[in-house]
């Protein structure tokens, strides 16, 4: 017990406090001197950070899609569509690959003269500059992230299904409920906790585990269009040697996650009351 | 439901398409990895006529992969061993020993679980630098243990909560100390959970790139995944060797996945259903 407490306190809880404190001090010549909210003002004035926050907004909008895909697939697997055993294993496997590996594979596939554009050319669609067009790149990276992680959410959904009372599904079938009706009235309310869990973990995943993909696939480009707060923190800390500003960005990221988390709880509660 | 037998097939078709989209990128990469450059330029999709195993050897030697491989193996092995030792000790203590402040400690671990690494990475690097641990194996091992210990403790606590209390009580009555009961009874009994959690911890550590980049900056100390990020620059004009490097780095994880697929899914879902 003692080593665990020591490690958790010294290397997780203590740095969190240290970081928040650090975010109110200066960089460079001002190292260590308190500067109040200056770092936060700098952040808000930095177009890069604003892009990163804008992309967080985009992720929040895409979140329901990223939850619905594994949810629907899990429903189908649970209802034993032909081949359900194989699907489970195949869908899950990218989830165990490192984002770096996934990123490297997709850098290969999504190149301007790469194989995916070859395929598009065959069906008569023009090449898309997946990773070079500022309007497309963030969607490409998020798409790859979803490709790599939906299997994880799927397995969680399947675990949720195993706790669902099978007699409810039988009753729905006897009453002649359609699949959408069953989904709405039996499966969604029955899995409320699982859905909440998947929402939370998917959001955390999008905000904090795309570093490897960004690092390998776009490096934040083109034209800084694929910046996320976590990448911004890395650049400020590692590349530009501005740890205090990076700490302020960390604290902001933490606040964003807290806000999104609370908003989710609120929305799901209200949905639960109506249902 | 789902429109009976035909409905199931209607659902199964897009699912099969998605399964193809999930598996094909890796198959494609594996195929390219053993092509000659000429073959790749002429036709990217055709299966290779004569596999060139030389590519794999070149990728292995060219990026110092063997060195990176060794670094990763050593760090992951040490990290997982410590994670399982500390995690099972703490899990046993939290689940089965009643002592003052145990619920506070449990909440502390739980809170640490929700602190994303990006939020503490700046101060953590500073703490490690101040203690002279940056760019050393113990430094990276410690960083991994700190990162994944809350998760390990959480799962071990919930596992040990399902072990009947009488077993520990009986050992105590027979004169065994808490440590003795842990070492001789709880540790062996925890084997199935330790395997699930250990595999997951090993995957997390093996796949990480951000922590390794921060804590082990020098070229000699790179882990395999950090090595992979430099492949692209090195082999930008030789796609097959690039693909070989990616494949070589992915093989260990694929082997683990094929052997222990159930265990990995168990670990993931244990975290979800207890959450």
Short mmCIF file of C-alpha atoms in Angstrom, two decimals:
data_model
loop_
_atom_site.label_atom_id
_atom_site.label_comp_id
_atom_site.label_asym_id
_atom_site.label_seq_id
_atom_site.Cartn_x
_atom_site.Cartn_y
_atom_site.Cartn_z
CA UNK A 1 0.00 0.00 0.00
CA UNK A 2 2.67 2.49 1.02
CA UNK A 3 4.59 2.49 -2.29
CA UNK A 4 1.34 3.02 -4.19
CA UNK A 5 0.33 5.98 -2.06
CA UNK A 6 3.80 7.45 -2.40
CA UNK A 7 3.87 7.09 -6.18
CA UNK A 8 0.33 8.31 -6.77
CA UNK A 9 0.78 11.33 -4.52
CA UNK A 10 4.33 12.23 -5.62
CA UNK A 11 3.92 11.68 -9.34
CA UNK A 12 0.28 12.44 -10.05
CA UNK A 13 -1.54 14.50 -7.45
CA UNK A 14 1.45 16.66 -6.48
CA UNK A 15 2.35 17.55 -10.10
CA UNK A 16 -1.28 18.54 -10.69
CA UNK A 17 -1.10 21.09 -7.88
CA UNK A 18 2.39 22.10 -8.98
CA UNK A 19 1.18 22.62 -12.53
CA UNK A 20 -1.77 24.80 -11.60
CA UNK A 21 0.51 26.87 -9.40
CA UNK A 22 3.13 27.01 -12.14
CA UNK A 23 0.62 28.36 -14.66
CA UNK A 24 0.52 31.66 -12.75
CA UNK A 25 4.28 32.25 -13.11
CA UNK A 26 6.37 33.58 -15.99
CA UNK A 27 8.64 31.96 -18.60
CA UNK A 28 12.17 32.81 -19.62
CA UNK A 29 13.45 35.91 -17.83
CA UNK A 30 10.40 35.94 -15.62
CA UNK A 31 11.03 32.34 -14.56
CA UNK A 32 9.39 31.74 -11.20
CA UNK A 33 7.91 35.19 -10.72
CA UNK A 34 4.17 35.37 -10.28
CA UNK A 35 2.46 36.96 -13.27
CA UNK A 36 -1.18 36.44 -12.36
CA UNK A 37 -3.36 35.59 -15.31
CA UNK A 38 -0.86 36.73 -17.98
CA UNK A 39 -0.33 33.22 -19.34
CA UNK A 40 -4.06 32.74 -19.78
CA UNK A 41 -4.29 36.08 -21.58
CA UNK A 42 -1.43 34.98 -23.87
CA UNK A 43 -3.26 31.72 -24.56
CA UNK A 44 -6.49 33.44 -25.54
CA UNK A 45 -4.56 35.83 -27.78
CA UNK A 46 -2.73 32.97 -29.52
CA UNK A 47 -4.44 31.96 -32.79
CA UNK A 48 -2.86 28.50 -32.46
CA UNK A 49 -4.52 27.89 -29.12
CA UNK A 50 -7.80 29.24 -30.45
CA UNK A 51 -7.59 26.77 -33.33
CA UNK A 52 -6.93 24.01 -30.80
CA UNK A 53 -10.01 25.01 -28.79
CA UNK A 54 -12.09 25.25 -31.98
CA UNK A 55 -11.04 21.70 -32.81
CA UNK A 56 -12.17 20.59 -29.35
CA UNK A 57 -15.58 22.05 -30.21
CA UNK A 58 -15.58 20.01 -33.40
CA UNK A 59 -14.72 16.87 -31.45
CA UNK A 60 -17.60 17.49 -29.06
CA UNK A 61 -19.94 17.74 -32.05
CA UNK A 62 -18.55 14.51 -33.54
CA UNK A 63 -18.75 12.70 -30.22
CA UNK A 64 -22.30 11.32 -30.65
CA UNK A 65 -21.24 9.74 -33.95
CA UNK A 66 -18.20 8.17 -32.34
CA UNK A 67 -20.44 6.67 -29.65
CA UNK A 68 -23.31 5.67 -31.95
CA UNK A 69 -21.13 3.62 -34.33
CA UNK A 70 -19.87 1.13 -31.72
CA UNK A 71 -23.28 1.20 -30.01
CA UNK A 72 -25.15 0.13 -33.15
CA UNK A 73 -22.50 -2.44 -34.05
CA UNK A 74 -22.66 -3.90 -30.55
CA UNK A 75 -26.46 -4.10 -30.84
CA UNK A 76 -26.14 -6.04 -34.08
CA UNK A 77 -23.50 -8.36 -32.61
CA UNK A 78 -25.62 -8.89 -29.51
CA UNK A 79 -28.59 -9.83 -31.70
CA UNK A 80 -26.29 -12.41 -33.33
CA UNK A 81 -26.09 -11.28 -36.92
CA UNK A 82 -24.36 -13.89 -39.07
CA UNK A 83 -20.63 -13.89 -38.28
CA UNK A 84 -20.89 -11.99 -35.00
CA UNK A 85 -17.97 -13.81 -33.41
CA UNK A 86 -15.60 -12.82 -36.21
CA UNK A 87 -16.72 -9.18 -36.17
CA UNK A 88 -16.03 -8.81 -32.51
CA UNK A 89 -12.43 -9.95 -32.90
CA UNK A 90 -11.77 -8.01 -36.10
CA UNK A 91 -13.25 -4.74 -34.87
CA UNK A 92 -11.33 -4.89 -31.63
CA UNK A 93 -7.86 -5.52 -32.98
CA UNK A 94 -6.87 -1.94 -34.05
CA UNK A 95 -7.56 -0.86 -30.47
CA UNK A 96 -4.46 -2.70 -29.29
CA UNK A 97 -2.16 -1.07 -31.86
CA UNK A 98 -0.09 1.96 -30.88
CA UNK A 99 -1.35 5.29 -32.28
CA UNK A 100 2.11 5.61 -33.78
CA UNK A 101 1.68 2.40 -35.78
CA UNK A 102 -1.85 3.36 -36.81
CA UNK A 103 -0.63 6.82 -37.79
CA UNK A 104 2.22 5.39 -39.86
CA UNK A 105 -0.11 2.99 -41.68
CA UNK A 106 -2.57 5.74 -42.53
CA UNK A 107 0.15 8.17 -43.58
CA UNK A 108 0.90 5.54 -46.19
CA UNK A 109 -2.75 5.02 -47.19
CA UNK A 110 -3.80 8.68 -47.22
CA UNK A 111 -0.88 10.17 -49.17
CA UNK A 112 -1.82 12.45 -52.06
CA UNK A 113 -0.56 9.86 -54.55
CA UNK A 114 -1.42 7.07 -52.12
CA UNK A 115 -3.61 3.99 -52.45
CA UNK A 116 -6.88 5.52 -51.20
CA UNK A 117 -6.77 8.21 -53.87
CA UNK A 118 -5.95 5.48 -56.41
CA UNK A 119 -9.20 3.75 -55.41
CA UNK A 120 -11.15 7.01 -55.59
CA UNK A 121 -9.70 7.55 -59.06
CA UNK A 122 -11.03 4.17 -60.19
CA UNK A 123 -14.59 5.21 -59.34
CA UNK A 124 -14.04 8.60 -60.98
CA UNK A 125 -13.61 10.80 -57.92
CA UNK A 126 -10.84 13.35 -57.86
CA UNK A 127 -7.92 12.91 -55.48
CA UNK A 128 -8.43 14.39 -52.04
CA UNK A 129 -5.45 15.91 -50.25
CA UNK A 130 -6.35 14.09 -47.00
CA UNK A 131 -3.48 15.33 -44.88
CA UNK A 132 -2.53 18.45 -46.83
CA UNK A 133 -5.82 20.34 -47.07
CA UNK A 134 -6.47 22.41 -43.92
CA UNK A 135 -10.23 21.86 -44.22
CA UNK A 136 -9.91 18.09 -44.54
CA UNK A 137 -6.94 17.10 -42.36
CA UNK A 138 -8.64 17.33 -38.96
CA UNK A 139 -11.47 15.11 -40.20
CA UNK A 140 -8.96 12.64 -41.60
CA UNK A 141 -7.10 12.44 -38.28
CA UNK A 142 -10.29 12.15 -36.21
CA UNK A 143 -11.58 9.53 -38.64
CA UNK A 144 -8.43 7.48 -38.15
CA UNK A 145 -8.75 7.88 -34.38
CA UNK A 146 -12.31 6.57 -34.53
CA UNK A 147 -11.17 3.71 -36.80
CA UNK A 148 -8.56 2.79 -34.22
CA UNK A 149 -10.69 3.04 -31.09
CA UNK A 150 -14.29 2.09 -31.84
CA UNK A 151 -13.47 -1.56 -31.06
CA UNK A 152 -12.69 -0.64 -27.47
CA UNK A 153 -16.07 1.07 -27.05
CA UNK A 154 -17.72 -1.88 -28.79
CA UNK A 155 -16.35 -4.34 -26.23
CA UNK A 156 -17.57 -2.09 -23.43
CA UNK A 157 -21.05 -1.96 -25.01
CA UNK A 158 -21.10 -5.75 -25.31
CA UNK A 159 -20.26 -6.02 -21.60
CA UNK A 160 -23.19 -3.67 -20.94
CA UNK A 161 -25.48 -5.85 -23.03
CA UNK A 162 -24.56 -8.89 -20.98
CA UNK A 163 -26.07 -7.15 -17.95
CA UNK A 164 -29.27 -6.30 -19.83
CA UNK A 165 -32.28 -8.38 -18.82
CA UNK A 166 -32.90 -10.72 -21.78
CA UNK A 167 -36.61 -11.03 -20.96
CA UNK A 168 -37.05 -7.35 -21.90
CA UNK A 169 -35.69 -8.05 -25.38
CA UNK A 170 -37.94 -11.11 -25.65
CA UNK A 171 -40.95 -9.07 -24.59
CA UNK A 172 -40.16 -6.45 -27.23
CA UNK A 173 -39.94 -9.18 -29.86
CA UNK A 174 -43.24 -10.73 -28.79
CA UNK A 175 -44.89 -7.30 -28.94
CA UNK A 176 -43.60 -6.94 -32.48
CA UNK A 177 -41.37 -3.94 -31.83
CA UNK A 178 -39.21 -2.80 -34.73
CA UNK A 179 -35.46 -2.49 -34.31
CA UNK A 180 -35.53 1.33 -33.91
CA UNK A 181 -38.36 0.99 -31.36
CA UNK A 182 -36.45 -1.67 -29.45
CA UNK A 183 -33.37 0.52 -29.48
CA UNK A 184 -35.23 3.53 -28.18
CA UNK A 185 -37.40 1.95 -25.53
CA UNK A 186 -35.43 -1.06 -24.33
CA UNK A 187 -31.76 -0.85 -25.20
CA UNK A 188 -30.97 2.85 -24.63
CA UNK A 189 -32.66 3.10 -21.21
CA UNK A 190 -31.29 -0.30 -20.17
CA UNK A 191 -27.74 0.71 -21.07
CA UNK A 192 -27.85 4.26 -19.71
CA UNK A 193 -24.81 3.73 -17.49
CA UNK A 194 -22.79 2.04 -20.20
CA UNK A 195 -23.62 4.82 -22.67
CA UNK A 196 -22.55 7.39 -20.12
CA UNK A 197 -19.29 5.56 -19.54
CA UNK A 198 -18.57 5.29 -23.28
CA UNK A 199 -19.34 8.99 -23.78
CA UNK A 200 -16.89 9.92 -21.05
CA UNK A 201 -14.09 7.59 -22.14
CA UNK A 202 -14.50 8.49 -25.82
CA UNK A 203 -14.28 12.17 -25.00
CA UNK A 204 -11.21 11.67 -22.82
CA UNK A 205 -9.68 9.57 -25.60
CA UNK A 206 -10.29 12.28 -28.18
CA UNK A 207 -8.84 15.00 -25.98
CA UNK A 208 -5.83 13.14 -24.66
CA UNK A 209 -4.80 10.18 -26.80
CA UNK A 210 -4.49 11.62 -30.26
CA UNK A 211 -0.95 12.86 -29.65
CA UNK A 212 0.66 9.89 -31.39
CA UNK A 213 -1.56 10.31 -34.46
CA UNK A 214 -0.96 14.06 -34.69
CA UNK A 215 2.76 13.62 -34.16
CA UNK A 216 3.11 11.05 -36.93
CA UNK A 217 0.40 12.12 -39.40
CA UNK A 218 0.30 15.92 -39.51
CA UNK A 219 2.61 17.44 -36.89
CA UNK A 220 -0.22 19.91 -36.22
CA UNK A 221 -0.36 21.03 -39.87
CA UNK A 222 -1.33 21.89 -42.52
CA UNK A 223 -1.49 25.55 -41.54
CA UNK A 224 -1.86 24.48 -37.91
CA UNK A 225 -5.34 23.14 -38.67
CA UNK A 226 -4.95 19.91 -36.69
CA UNK A 227 -3.83 21.41 -33.39
CA UNK A 228 -5.45 20.06 -30.25
CA UNK A 229 -4.72 21.36 -26.73
CA UNK A 230 -2.61 18.31 -25.92
CA UNK A 231 -0.42 18.92 -28.97
CA UNK A 232 -0.15 22.60 -28.12
CA UNK A 233 1.07 21.70 -24.63
CA UNK A 234 3.71 19.41 -26.08
CA UNK A 235 4.98 22.05 -28.52
CA UNK A 236 5.14 24.82 -25.91
CA UNK A 237 6.87 22.58 -23.38
CA UNK A 238 9.19 20.51 -25.54
CA UNK A 239 9.86 22.65 -28.62
CA UNK A 240 9.53 26.26 -27.51
CA UNK A 241 10.65 25.87 -23.90
CA UNK A 242 7.72 27.76 -22.41
CA UNK A 243 6.72 25.44 -19.56
CA UNK A 244 4.64 28.00 -17.68
CA UNK A 245 2.52 28.73 -20.73
CA UNK A 246 2.25 24.97 -21.30
CA UNK A 247 1.03 24.59 -17.70
CA UNK A 248 -1.63 27.20 -18.31
CA UNK A 249 -2.73 25.25 -21.40
CA UNK A 250 -2.77 22.05 -19.30
CA UNK A 251 -4.95 23.68 -16.71
CA UNK A 252 -7.25 24.95 -19.46
CA UNK A 253 -7.45 21.43 -20.93
CA UNK A 254 -8.32 20.06 -17.51
CA UNK A 255 -11.09 22.66 -17.14
CA UNK A 256 -12.45 21.89 -20.61
CA UNK A 257 -12.62 18.20 -19.75
CA UNK A 258 -14.32 18.95 -16.46
CA UNK A 259 -16.89 21.18 -18.19
CA UNK A 260 -17.60 18.67 -20.95
CA UNK A 261 -17.89 15.94 -18.34
CA UNK A 262 -20.36 17.91 -16.23
CA UNK A 263 -22.36 18.92 -19.31
CA UNK A 264 -22.62 15.25 -20.29
CA UNK A 265 -23.84 14.25 -16.87
CA UNK A 266 -26.43 17.06 -17.05
CA UNK A 267 -27.68 16.14 -20.51
CA UNK A 268 -27.89 12.45 -19.71
CA UNK A 269 -29.77 13.15 -16.49
CA UNK A 270 -32.34 15.21 -18.31
CA UNK A 271 -32.64 12.55 -21.03
CA UNK A 272 -33.08 9.96 -18.29
CA UNK A 273 -35.95 11.91 -16.70
CA UNK A 274 -37.77 12.28 -20.00
CA UNK A 275 -37.33 8.58 -20.86
CA UNK B 1 -36.78 -8.18 -34.38
CA UNK B 2 -34.61 -6.60 -37.04
CA UNK B 3 -37.13 -7.86 -39.59
CA UNK B 4 -36.37 -11.51 -38.92
CA UNK B 5 -33.87 -13.53 -40.89
CA UNK B 6 -33.57 -11.17 -43.87
CA UNK B 7 -33.09 -8.14 -41.64
CA UNK B 8 -30.10 -9.80 -40.09
CA UNK B 9 -28.45 -10.28 -43.44
CA UNK B 10 -29.17 -6.65 -44.36
CA UNK B 11 -27.32 -5.60 -41.20
CA UNK B 12 -24.54 -8.11 -41.81
CA UNK B 13 -23.52 -6.66 -45.18
CA UNK B 14 -22.36 -3.22 -43.94
CA UNK B 15 -20.80 -4.96 -40.97
CA UNK B 16 -18.76 -7.16 -43.26
CA UNK B 17 -17.74 -4.04 -45.19
CA UNK B 18 -16.59 -2.40 -41.99
CA UNK B 19 -14.69 -5.51 -40.96
CA UNK B 20 -12.88 -5.34 -44.29
CA UNK B 21 -12.11 -1.65 -43.72
CA UNK B 22 -10.75 -2.55 -40.29
CA UNK B 23 -8.54 -5.41 -41.36
CA UNK B 24 -7.43 -4.30 -44.81
CA UNK B 25 -5.04 -1.46 -43.88
CA UNK B 26 -2.89 -3.93 -41.99
CA UNK B 27 -3.07 -6.55 -44.74
CA UNK B 28 -2.12 -3.86 -47.24
CA UNK B 29 0.85 -2.78 -45.13
CA UNK B 30 2.00 -6.36 -44.69
CA UNK B 31 1.82 -6.90 -48.44
CA UNK B 32 3.70 -3.71 -49.26
CA UNK B 33 6.32 -4.57 -46.65
CA UNK B 34 7.57 -7.50 -48.71
CA UNK B 35 7.37 -5.86 -52.15
CA UNK B 36 10.21 -4.42 -54.14
CA UNK B 37 10.05 -0.69 -54.86
CA UNK B 38 9.40 -1.46 -58.51
CA UNK B 39 6.48 -3.73 -57.69
CA UNK B 40 5.03 -1.07 -55.41
CA UNK B 41 5.19 1.65 -58.03
CA UNK B 42 3.68 -0.58 -60.72
CA UNK B 43 0.76 -1.89 -58.68
CA UNK B 44 0.19 -1.16 -55.01
CA UNK B 45 -2.64 -3.60 -54.46
CA UNK B 46 -1.53 -6.75 -56.27
CA UNK B 47 -0.17 -9.47 -54.02
CA UNK B 48 3.58 -9.70 -54.40
CA UNK B 49 4.94 -12.37 -56.72
CA UNK B 50 8.12 -12.99 -54.76
CA UNK B 51 8.20 -11.74 -51.17
CA UNK B 52 11.36 -9.79 -50.36
CA UNK B 53 12.23 -10.66 -46.78
CA UNK B 54 15.31 -8.44 -47.16
CA UNK B 55 13.06 -5.43 -46.54
CA UNK B 56 12.35 -6.64 -43.04
CA UNK B 57 16.02 -7.16 -42.31
CA UNK B 58 16.85 -3.72 -43.70
CA UNK B 59 14.16 -2.03 -41.62
CA UNK B 60 15.29 -3.93 -38.53
CA UNK B 61 18.92 -2.90 -38.94
CA UNK B 62 18.37 0.50 -40.53
CA UNK B 63 16.56 2.18 -37.68
CA UNK B 64 18.51 0.46 -34.95
CA UNK B 65 15.25 -1.33 -34.33
CA UNK B 66 16.94 -4.05 -32.33
CA UNK B 67 18.31 -1.46 -29.90
CA UNK B 68 14.92 0.24 -29.56
CA UNK B 69 13.29 -3.13 -29.22
CA UNK B 70 15.56 -3.98 -26.31
CA UNK B 71 14.91 -0.61 -24.64
CA UNK B 72 11.15 -1.12 -24.92
CA UNK B 73 11.32 -4.68 -23.65
CA UNK B 74 13.38 -3.81 -20.57
CA UNK B 75 11.26 -0.79 -19.65
CA UNK B 76 7.92 -2.54 -20.21
CA UNK B 77 8.98 -5.65 -18.27
CA UNK B 78 10.14 -3.62 -15.26
CA UNK B 79 7.11 -1.34 -15.36
CA UNK B 80 4.61 -4.18 -15.52
CA UNK B 81 6.34 -6.13 -12.73
CA UNK B 82 6.22 -3.11 -10.42
CA UNK B 83 2.67 -2.21 -11.45
CA UNK B 84 1.41 -5.69 -10.63
CA UNK B 85 3.30 -5.86 -7.33
CA UNK B 86 2.22 -2.44 -6.04
CA UNK B 87 -1.21 -2.65 -7.63
CA UNK B 88 -2.09 -6.02 -6.11
CA UNK B 89 -0.73 -5.03 -2.69
CA UNK B 90 -2.77 -1.84 -2.67
CA UNK B 91 -5.80 -3.61 -4.13
CA UNK B 92 -5.65 -6.25 -1.39
CA UNK B 93 -5.23 -3.64 1.33
CA UNK B 94 -8.09 -1.49 0.04
CA UNK B 95 -10.44 -4.41 -0.49
CA UNK B 96 -9.74 -6.58 2.52
CA UNK B 97 -7.97 -4.71 5.31
CA UNK B 98 -9.84 -2.21 7.37
CA UNK B 99 -7.65 0.69 8.41
CA UNK B 100 -8.03 4.38 9.08
CA UNK B 101 -8.27 6.50 5.97
CA UNK B 102 -8.67 3.59 3.55
CA UNK B 103 -11.66 5.18 1.84
CA UNK B 104 -9.77 8.46 1.45
CA UNK B 105 -6.89 6.56 -0.16
CA UNK B 106 -9.28 4.78 -2.51
CA UNK B 107 -10.85 8.09 -3.54
CA UNK B 108 -7.38 9.52 -4.08
CA UNK B 109 -6.53 6.68 -6.45
CA UNK B 110 -9.83 7.11 -8.24
CA UNK B 111 -9.24 10.84 -8.64
CA UNK B 112 -5.75 10.17 -10.00
CA UNK B 113 -7.33 7.86 -12.58
CA UNK B 114 -9.07 10.85 -14.15
CA UNK B 115 -6.06 13.12 -14.41
CA UNK B 116 -4.92 12.99 -18.03
CA UNK B 117 -1.19 12.75 -18.56
CA UNK B 118 -1.10 15.98 -20.60
CA UNK B 119 -2.32 17.92 -17.60
CA UNK B 120 0.60 16.88 -15.41
CA UNK B 121 3.29 16.37 -18.02
CA UNK B 122 5.04 19.71 -17.53
CA UNK B 123 5.48 19.51 -13.75
CA UNK B 124 6.15 15.75 -13.91
CA UNK B 125 9.06 16.33 -16.30
CA UNK B 126 10.30 18.96 -13.88
CA UNK B 127 10.06 16.63 -10.86
CA UNK B 128 11.95 13.93 -12.79
CA UNK B 129 14.57 16.45 -13.95
CA UNK B 130 15.09 17.74 -10.41
CA UNK B 131 15.70 14.21 -9.18
CA UNK B 132 18.10 13.44 -12.04
CA UNK B 133 15.83 10.76 -13.50
CA UNK B 134 15.35 12.17 -17.00
CA UNK B 135 16.91 10.01 -19.70
CA UNK B 136 17.37 7.03 -17.39
CA UNK B 137 15.56 3.71 -17.43
CA UNK B 138 14.33 4.07 -13.84
CA UNK B 139 12.89 7.47 -14.77
CA UNK B 140 10.78 6.08 -17.57
CA UNK B 141 9.77 3.03 -15.52
CA UNK B 142 8.69 5.31 -12.69
CA UNK B 143 6.73 7.54 -15.07
CA UNK B 144 4.87 4.50 -16.46
CA UNK B 145 4.19 3.10 -13.01
CA UNK B 146 2.80 6.48 -11.92
CA UNK B 147 0.69 6.72 -15.06
CA UNK B 148 -0.93 3.28 -14.95
CA UNK B 149 -0.93 2.49 -11.21
CA UNK B 150 -4.33 4.07 -10.44
CA UNK B 151 -5.94 1.90 -13.14
CA UNK B 152 -4.15 -1.21 -11.85
CA UNK B 153 -5.13 -0.52 -8.23
CA UNK B 154 -8.71 0.12 -9.26
CA UNK B 155 -9.07 -3.21 -11.08
CA UNK B 156 -7.23 -5.21 -8.42
CA UNK B 157 -9.37 -3.69 -5.68
CA UNK B 158 -12.55 -4.65 -7.47
CA UNK B 159 -11.19 -8.14 -8.12
CA UNK B 160 -10.15 -8.72 -4.52
CA UNK B 161 -13.54 -7.45 -3.34
CA UNK B 162 -15.06 -10.54 -4.99
CA UNK B 163 -12.75 -12.94 -3.09
CA UNK B 164 -14.58 -14.24 0.01
CA UNK B 165 -13.42 -12.45 3.17
CA UNK B 166 -13.33 -15.75 5.09
CA UNK B 167 -10.18 -16.82 3.26
CA UNK B 168 -8.15 -13.92 4.63
CA UNK B 169 -9.81 -14.19 8.05
CA UNK B 170 -8.88 -17.88 8.24
CA UNK B 171 -5.25 -17.06 7.43
CA UNK B 172 -5.20 -14.36 10.10
CA UNK B 173 -6.66 -16.75 12.66
CA UNK B 174 -3.90 -19.22 11.78
CA UNK B 175 -1.40 -16.57 12.79
CA UNK B 176 -0.49 -15.18 9.40
CA UNK B 177 0.45 -11.51 9.15
CA UNK B 178 -1.26 -9.23 6.62
CA UNK B 179 1.86 -9.40 4.47
CA UNK B 180 1.95 -13.19 4.79
CA UNK B 181 -1.70 -13.47 3.80
CA UNK B 182 -1.01 -11.26 0.80
CA UNK B 183 2.08 -13.12 -0.34
CA UNK B 184 0.90 -16.70 0.16
CA UNK B 185 -2.84 -16.41 -0.54
CA UNK B 186 -3.98 -13.25 -2.24
CA UNK B 187 -1.15 -12.91 -4.76
CA UNK B 188 -1.60 -16.46 -6.14
CA UNK B 189 -5.40 -16.13 -6.03
CA UNK B 190 -5.20 -12.93 -8.00
CA UNK B 191 -3.43 -14.64 -10.90
CA UNK B 192 -6.29 -14.40 -13.44
CA UNK B 193 -6.86 -10.71 -12.72
CA UNK B 194 -3.12 -10.04 -12.68
CA UNK B 195 -2.82 -11.60 -16.13
CA UNK B 196 -5.63 -9.43 -17.57
CA UNK B 197 -4.39 -6.24 -15.99
CA UNK B 198 -0.76 -7.06 -16.75
CA UNK B 199 -1.45 -7.58 -20.45
CA UNK B 200 -3.29 -4.26 -20.61
CA UNK B 201 -0.55 -2.44 -18.70
CA UNK B 202 2.05 -3.97 -20.99
CA UNK B 203 0.13 -2.80 -24.07
CA UNK B 204 -0.25 0.72 -22.66
CA UNK B 205 3.48 0.99 -21.89
CA UNK B 206 4.60 -0.64 -25.13
CA UNK B 207 2.33 1.58 -27.27
CA UNK B 208 3.09 4.86 -25.53
CA UNK B 209 5.00 7.52 -27.39
CA UNK B 210 4.38 10.79 -25.53
CA UNK B 211 5.83 9.81 -22.16
CA UNK B 212 8.80 8.10 -23.80
CA UNK B 213 9.51 11.17 -25.93
CA UNK B 214 9.51 13.38 -22.87
CA UNK B 215 11.38 11.22 -20.41
CA UNK B 216 13.90 9.49 -22.71
CA UNK B 217 15.02 12.16 -25.18
CA UNK B 218 18.43 10.84 -26.23
CA UNK B 219 18.81 8.71 -29.35
CA UNK B 220 20.30 5.71 -27.53
CA UNK B 221 17.40 5.48 -25.13
CA UNK B 222 14.57 5.62 -27.64
CA UNK B 223 11.82 3.09 -27.25
CA UNK B 224 10.51 1.21 -30.25
CA UNK B 225 7.47 3.47 -30.78
CA UNK B 226 9.64 6.60 -30.70
CA UNK B 227 11.88 4.86 -33.22
CA UNK B 228 8.88 4.28 -35.49
CA UNK B 229 8.15 8.01 -35.61
CA UNK B 230 11.53 8.59 -37.25
CA UNK B 231 10.97 5.90 -39.91
CA UNK B 232 9.11 8.19 -42.24
CA UNK B 233 11.89 10.72 -42.65
CA UNK B 234 14.43 7.96 -43.02
CA UNK B 235 12.64 5.99 -45.71
CA UNK B 236 10.52 8.67 -47.37
CA UNK B 237 11.51 7.38 -50.82
CA UNK B 238 11.37 3.68 -50.00
CA UNK B 239 7.80 2.87 -49.08
CA UNK B 240 8.26 -0.92 -48.79
CA UNK B 241 11.05 -0.61 -46.22
CA UNK B 242 8.99 1.98 -44.35
CA UNK B 243 6.08 -0.48 -44.27
CA UNK B 244 8.47 -3.20 -43.10
CA UNK B 245 9.54 -1.09 -40.16
CA UNK B 246 5.93 -0.45 -39.20
CA UNK B 247 5.14 -4.14 -39.48
CA UNK B 248 8.13 -5.22 -37.38
CA UNK B 249 7.03 -2.82 -34.63
CA UNK B 250 3.43 -4.06 -34.78
CA UNK B 251 4.20 -7.80 -34.71
CA UNK B 252 4.71 -8.22 -30.94
CA UNK B 253 1.36 -6.57 -30.22
CA UNK B 254 -0.40 -8.66 -32.87
CA UNK B 255 1.02 -11.85 -31.40
CA UNK B 256 -0.10 -10.84 -27.90
CA UNK B 257 -3.52 -9.97 -29.28
CA UNK B 258 -3.94 -13.31 -31.02
CA UNK B 259 -2.85 -15.26 -27.92
CA UNK B 260 -4.59 -13.24 -25.23
CA UNK B 261 -7.51 -11.56 -26.97
CA UNK B 262 -10.01 -12.69 -24.34
CA UNK B 263 -7.81 -11.50 -21.49
CA UNK B 264 -7.47 -8.03 -23.00
CA UNK B 265 -11.21 -7.70 -23.49
CA UNK B 266 -11.78 -8.94 -19.92
CA UNK B 267 -9.50 -6.27 -18.52
CA UNK B 268 -11.18 -3.53 -20.54
CA UNK B 269 -14.69 -4.59 -19.58
CA UNK B 270 -13.79 -5.10 -15.92
CA UNK B 271 -12.84 -1.43 -15.85
CA UNK B 272 -16.07 -0.49 -17.59
CA UNK B 273 -18.60 -2.47 -15.61
CA UNK B 274 -17.10 -1.49 -12.27
CA UNK B 275 -16.99 2.15 -13.33
#
